[in-house]
mmCIF file of C-alpha atoms in Angstrom:
data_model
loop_
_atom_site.group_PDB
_atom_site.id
_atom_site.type_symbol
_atom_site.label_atom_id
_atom_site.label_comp_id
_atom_site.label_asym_id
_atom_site.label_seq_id
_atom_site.Cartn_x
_atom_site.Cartn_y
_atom_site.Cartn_z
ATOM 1 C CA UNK A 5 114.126 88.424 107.995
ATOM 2 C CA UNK A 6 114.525 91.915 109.673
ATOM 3 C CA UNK A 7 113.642 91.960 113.392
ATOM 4 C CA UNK A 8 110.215 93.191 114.126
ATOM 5 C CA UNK A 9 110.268 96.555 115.354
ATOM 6 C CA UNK A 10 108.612 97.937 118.623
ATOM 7 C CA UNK A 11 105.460 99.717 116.322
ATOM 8 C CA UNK A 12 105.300 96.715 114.419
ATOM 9 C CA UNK A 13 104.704 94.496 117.612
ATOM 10 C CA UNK A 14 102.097 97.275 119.106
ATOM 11 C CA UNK A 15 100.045 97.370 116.125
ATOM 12 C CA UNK A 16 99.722 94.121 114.880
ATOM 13 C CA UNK A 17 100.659 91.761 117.730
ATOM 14 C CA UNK A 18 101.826 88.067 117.081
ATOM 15 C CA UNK A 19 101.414 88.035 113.162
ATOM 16 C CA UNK A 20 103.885 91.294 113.135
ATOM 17 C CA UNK A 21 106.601 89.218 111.668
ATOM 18 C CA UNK A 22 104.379 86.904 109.204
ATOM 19 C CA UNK A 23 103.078 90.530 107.521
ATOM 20 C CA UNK A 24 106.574 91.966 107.672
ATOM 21 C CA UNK A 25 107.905 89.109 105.585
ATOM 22 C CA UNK A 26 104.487 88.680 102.913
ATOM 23 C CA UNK A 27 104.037 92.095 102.272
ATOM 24 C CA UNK A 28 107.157 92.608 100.656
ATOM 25 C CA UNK A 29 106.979 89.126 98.610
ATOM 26 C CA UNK A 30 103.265 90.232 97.316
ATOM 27 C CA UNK A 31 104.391 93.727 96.099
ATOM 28 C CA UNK A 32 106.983 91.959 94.201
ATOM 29 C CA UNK A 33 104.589 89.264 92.413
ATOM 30 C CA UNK A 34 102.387 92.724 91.797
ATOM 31 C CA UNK A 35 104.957 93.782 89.576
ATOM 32 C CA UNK A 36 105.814 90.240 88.565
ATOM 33 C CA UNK A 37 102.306 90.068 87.032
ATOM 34 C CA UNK A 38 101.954 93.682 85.824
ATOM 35 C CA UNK A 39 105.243 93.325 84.139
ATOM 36 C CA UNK A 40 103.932 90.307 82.232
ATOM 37 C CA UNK A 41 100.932 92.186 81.326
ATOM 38 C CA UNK A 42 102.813 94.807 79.749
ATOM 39 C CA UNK A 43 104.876 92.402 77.656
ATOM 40 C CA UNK A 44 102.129 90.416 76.662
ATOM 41 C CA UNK A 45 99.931 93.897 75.370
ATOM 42 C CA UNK A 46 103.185 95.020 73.765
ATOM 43 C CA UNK A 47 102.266 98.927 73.385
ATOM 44 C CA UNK A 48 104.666 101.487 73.617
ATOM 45 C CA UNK A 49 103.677 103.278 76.309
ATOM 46 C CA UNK A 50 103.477 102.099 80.111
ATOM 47 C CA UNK A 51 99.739 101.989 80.845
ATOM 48 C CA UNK A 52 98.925 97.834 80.814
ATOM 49 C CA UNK A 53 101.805 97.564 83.634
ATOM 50 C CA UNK A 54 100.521 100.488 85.764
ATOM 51 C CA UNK A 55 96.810 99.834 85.517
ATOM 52 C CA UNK A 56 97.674 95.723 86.227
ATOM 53 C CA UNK A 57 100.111 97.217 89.145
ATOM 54 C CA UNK A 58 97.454 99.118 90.700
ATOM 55 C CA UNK A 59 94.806 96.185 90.273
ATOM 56 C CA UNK A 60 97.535 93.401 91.627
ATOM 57 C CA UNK A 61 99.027 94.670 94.801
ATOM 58 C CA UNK A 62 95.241 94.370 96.138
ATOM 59 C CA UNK A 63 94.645 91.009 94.935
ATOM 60 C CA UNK A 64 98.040 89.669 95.729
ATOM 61 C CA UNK A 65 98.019 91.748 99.220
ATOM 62 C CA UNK A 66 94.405 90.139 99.648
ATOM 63 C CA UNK A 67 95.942 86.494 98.682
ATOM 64 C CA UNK A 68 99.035 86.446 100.625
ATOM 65 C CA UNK A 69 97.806 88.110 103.864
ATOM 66 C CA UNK A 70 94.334 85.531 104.101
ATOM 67 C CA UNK A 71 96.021 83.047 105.855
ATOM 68 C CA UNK A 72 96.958 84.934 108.564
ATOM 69 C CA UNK A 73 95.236 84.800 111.773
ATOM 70 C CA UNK A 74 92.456 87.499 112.127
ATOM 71 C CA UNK A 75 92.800 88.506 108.360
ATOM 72 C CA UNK A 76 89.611 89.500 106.489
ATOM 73 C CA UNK A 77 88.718 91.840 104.054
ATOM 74 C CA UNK A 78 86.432 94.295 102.906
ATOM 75 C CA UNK A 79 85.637 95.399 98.812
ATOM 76 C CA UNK A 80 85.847 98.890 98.311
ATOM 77 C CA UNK A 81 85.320 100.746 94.880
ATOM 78 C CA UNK A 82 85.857 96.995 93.778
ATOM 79 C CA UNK A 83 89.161 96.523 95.321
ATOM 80 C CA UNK A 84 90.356 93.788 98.222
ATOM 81 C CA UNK A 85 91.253 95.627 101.412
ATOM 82 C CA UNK A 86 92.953 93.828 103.665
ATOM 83 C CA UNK A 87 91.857 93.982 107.526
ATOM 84 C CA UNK A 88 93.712 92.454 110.539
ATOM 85 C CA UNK A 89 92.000 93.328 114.214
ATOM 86 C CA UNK A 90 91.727 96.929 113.590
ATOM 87 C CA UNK A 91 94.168 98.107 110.280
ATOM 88 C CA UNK A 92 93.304 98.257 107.540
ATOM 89 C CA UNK A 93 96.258 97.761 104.662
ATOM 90 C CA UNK A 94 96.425 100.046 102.026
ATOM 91 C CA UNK A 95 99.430 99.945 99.243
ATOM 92 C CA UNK A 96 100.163 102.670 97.909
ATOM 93 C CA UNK A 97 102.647 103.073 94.755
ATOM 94 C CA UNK A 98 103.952 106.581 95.601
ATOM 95 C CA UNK A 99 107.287 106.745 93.084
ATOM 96 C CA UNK A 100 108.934 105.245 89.644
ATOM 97 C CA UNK A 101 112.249 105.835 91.178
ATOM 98 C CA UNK A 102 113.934 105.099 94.766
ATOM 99 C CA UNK A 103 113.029 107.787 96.700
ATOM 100 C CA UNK A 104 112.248 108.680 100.093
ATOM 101 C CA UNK A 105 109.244 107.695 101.544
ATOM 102 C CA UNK A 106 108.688 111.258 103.007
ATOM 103 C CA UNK A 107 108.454 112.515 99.438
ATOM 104 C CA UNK A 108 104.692 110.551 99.255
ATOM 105 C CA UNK A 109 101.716 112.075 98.057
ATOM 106 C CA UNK A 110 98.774 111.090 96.184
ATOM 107 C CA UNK A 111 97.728 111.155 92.509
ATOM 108 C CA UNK A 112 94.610 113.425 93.776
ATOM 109 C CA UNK A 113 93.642 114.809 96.959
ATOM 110 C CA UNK A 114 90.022 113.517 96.920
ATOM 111 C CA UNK A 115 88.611 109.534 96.062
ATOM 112 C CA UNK A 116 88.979 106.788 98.115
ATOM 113 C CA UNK A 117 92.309 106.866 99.116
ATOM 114 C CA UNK A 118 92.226 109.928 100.102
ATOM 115 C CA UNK A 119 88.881 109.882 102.153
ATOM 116 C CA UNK A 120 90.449 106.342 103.539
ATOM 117 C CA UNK A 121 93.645 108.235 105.185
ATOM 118 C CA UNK A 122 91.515 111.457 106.207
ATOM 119 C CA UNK A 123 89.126 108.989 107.885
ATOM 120 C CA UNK A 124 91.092 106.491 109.529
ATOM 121 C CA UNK A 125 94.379 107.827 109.342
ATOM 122 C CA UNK A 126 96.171 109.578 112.625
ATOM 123 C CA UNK A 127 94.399 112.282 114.389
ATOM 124 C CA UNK A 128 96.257 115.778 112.695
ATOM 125 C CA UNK A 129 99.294 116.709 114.454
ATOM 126 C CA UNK A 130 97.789 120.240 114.090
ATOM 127 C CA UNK A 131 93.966 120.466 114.750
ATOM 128 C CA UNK A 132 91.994 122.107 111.758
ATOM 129 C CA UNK A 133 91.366 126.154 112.200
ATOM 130 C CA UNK A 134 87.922 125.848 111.096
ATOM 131 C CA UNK A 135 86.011 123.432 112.475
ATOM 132 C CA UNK A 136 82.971 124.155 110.282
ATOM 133 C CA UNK A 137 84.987 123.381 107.259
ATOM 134 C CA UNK A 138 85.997 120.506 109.032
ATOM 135 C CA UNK A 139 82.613 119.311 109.591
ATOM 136 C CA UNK A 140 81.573 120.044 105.694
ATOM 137 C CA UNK A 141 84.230 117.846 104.118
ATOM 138 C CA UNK A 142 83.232 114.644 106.028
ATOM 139 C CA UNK A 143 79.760 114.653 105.351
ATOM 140 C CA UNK A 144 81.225 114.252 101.467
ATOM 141 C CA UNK A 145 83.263 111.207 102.138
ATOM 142 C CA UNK A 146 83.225 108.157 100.076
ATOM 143 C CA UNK A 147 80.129 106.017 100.550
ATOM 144 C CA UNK A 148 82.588 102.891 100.604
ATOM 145 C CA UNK A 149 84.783 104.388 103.239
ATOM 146 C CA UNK A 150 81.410 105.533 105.558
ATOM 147 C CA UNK A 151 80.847 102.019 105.694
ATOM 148 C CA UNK A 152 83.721 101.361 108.147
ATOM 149 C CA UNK A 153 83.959 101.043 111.560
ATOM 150 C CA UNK A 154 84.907 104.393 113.147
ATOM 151 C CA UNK A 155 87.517 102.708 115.104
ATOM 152 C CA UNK A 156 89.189 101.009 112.064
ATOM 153 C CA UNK A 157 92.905 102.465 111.588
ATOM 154 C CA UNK A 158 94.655 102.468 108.674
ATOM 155 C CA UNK A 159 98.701 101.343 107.585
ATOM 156 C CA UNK A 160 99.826 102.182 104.688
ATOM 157 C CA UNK A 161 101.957 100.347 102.642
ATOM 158 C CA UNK A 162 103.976 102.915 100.664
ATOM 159 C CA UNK A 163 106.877 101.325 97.913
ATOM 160 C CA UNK A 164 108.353 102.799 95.110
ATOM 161 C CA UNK A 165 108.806 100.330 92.109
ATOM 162 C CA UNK A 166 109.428 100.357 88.285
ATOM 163 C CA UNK A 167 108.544 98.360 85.144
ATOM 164 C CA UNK A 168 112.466 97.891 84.643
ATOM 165 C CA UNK A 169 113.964 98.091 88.716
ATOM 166 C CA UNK A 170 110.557 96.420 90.117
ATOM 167 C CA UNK A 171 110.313 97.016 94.143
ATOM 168 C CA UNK A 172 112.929 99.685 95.303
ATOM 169 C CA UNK A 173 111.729 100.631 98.505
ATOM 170 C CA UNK A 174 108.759 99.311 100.720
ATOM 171 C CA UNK A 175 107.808 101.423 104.110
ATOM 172 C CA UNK A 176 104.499 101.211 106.379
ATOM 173 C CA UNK A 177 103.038 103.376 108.784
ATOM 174 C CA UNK A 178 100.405 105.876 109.427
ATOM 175 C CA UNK A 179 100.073 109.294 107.847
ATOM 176 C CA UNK A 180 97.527 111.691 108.037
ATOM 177 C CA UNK A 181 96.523 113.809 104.714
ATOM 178 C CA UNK A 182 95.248 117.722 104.584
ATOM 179 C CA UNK A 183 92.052 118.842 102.953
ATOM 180 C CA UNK A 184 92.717 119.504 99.545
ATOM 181 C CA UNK A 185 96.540 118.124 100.145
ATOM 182 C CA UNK A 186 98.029 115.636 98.506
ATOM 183 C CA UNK A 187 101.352 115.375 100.652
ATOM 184 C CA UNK A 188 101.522 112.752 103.220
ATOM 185 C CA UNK A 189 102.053 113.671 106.720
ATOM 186 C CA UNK A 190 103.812 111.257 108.250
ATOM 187 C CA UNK A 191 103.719 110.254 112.033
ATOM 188 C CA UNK A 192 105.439 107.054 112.295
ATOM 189 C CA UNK A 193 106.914 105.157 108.875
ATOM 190 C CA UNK A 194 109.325 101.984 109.037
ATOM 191 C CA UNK A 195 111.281 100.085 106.129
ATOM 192 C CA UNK A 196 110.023 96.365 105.157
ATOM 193 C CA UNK A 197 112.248 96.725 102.777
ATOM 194 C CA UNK A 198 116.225 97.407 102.698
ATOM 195 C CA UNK A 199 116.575 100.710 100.258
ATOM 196 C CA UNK A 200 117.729 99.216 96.960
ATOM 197 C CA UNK A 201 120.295 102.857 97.159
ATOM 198 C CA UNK A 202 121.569 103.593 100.706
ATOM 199 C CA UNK A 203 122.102 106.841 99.814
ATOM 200 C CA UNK A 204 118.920 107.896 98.735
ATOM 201 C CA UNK A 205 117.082 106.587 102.329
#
């Protein structure tokens, strides 16, 4: 395994290296099972493998990381988050192909995900021009995501994987996300996992 990084020992303490080496092994069995899915359903098209993909990397996330010290979780919009002291662990599937990590952005700018990194994400490296505005777009935040502690901070898990390559690239960090953006900012990301092409890192 890797050696953990300075950020990694910061934000997560003693169980740094035990999520640095599961995270990466549970994204895989994601796509392990999705893959299966897909084969099994036998359609054309790609839909049983990305809807089991987005399904699994919660649920095996949520069953590898439990036996870690301090790990709980939380359901929200019927998915397993994952929470250890004060992160919260979001995967997100952000490309097909191996590509950098910098190049992340979401399917939509609003939902869950969205609300989740706007909430508990990084403060903005650039405070918002309009405060008012601001003000307007939390009070529609996700009713799952109001639930959560203020304090809570979120890591994403950001990998790119395929149906035929599986896991290409896995990164965490924290990003913050613009109202009515869909383009990750990010303020610190990391590699869990080696880029399957150099070149494209």
């Amino acid at each position: 395994m890797a050696s953990i990084s300075p950020w990694a020992k910061e934000t997560f303490g003693a169980v740094a290296g035990p999520l640095a080496e599961t995270i990466p092994a549970c994204l895989a069995e994601a796509h392990a099972r999705a893959r299966h899915a897909h084969e099994q359903v036998r359609t054309r098209t790609q839909e049983a493998y990305g809807h089991g993909l987005h399904a699994a990397q919660y649920e095996t996330l949520a069953a590898g990381l439990t036996p870690i010290e301090g790990a709980t979780s939380r359901r929200l919009q019927g998915r397993t988050v994952t929470i250890l002291g004060s992160n919260a662990i979001l995967p997100i599937r952000y490309a097909k192909r191996d590509t950098p990590v910098t190049e992340a952005r979401l399917r939509k700018a609003y939902g869950l995900r969205a609300d989740l990194i706007r909430r508990h994400g990084p403060k903005p490296m650039q405070p918002a021009l309009d405060l008012d505005l601001a003000e307007l777009a939390e009070e529609h935040v996700h009713p799952d995501v109001a639930l959560l502690p203020p304090e809570l901070r979120l890591i994403i898990v950001a990998y790119a994987c395929s149906m035929e390559q599986g896991v290409m690239r896995v990164e965490w960090g924290s990003a913050e996300l613009l109202h009515g953006d869909r383009h990750l900012i990010w303020h610190h990301h990391e590699p869990l996992l080696p880029p399957a092409n150099p070149r494209a890192a």
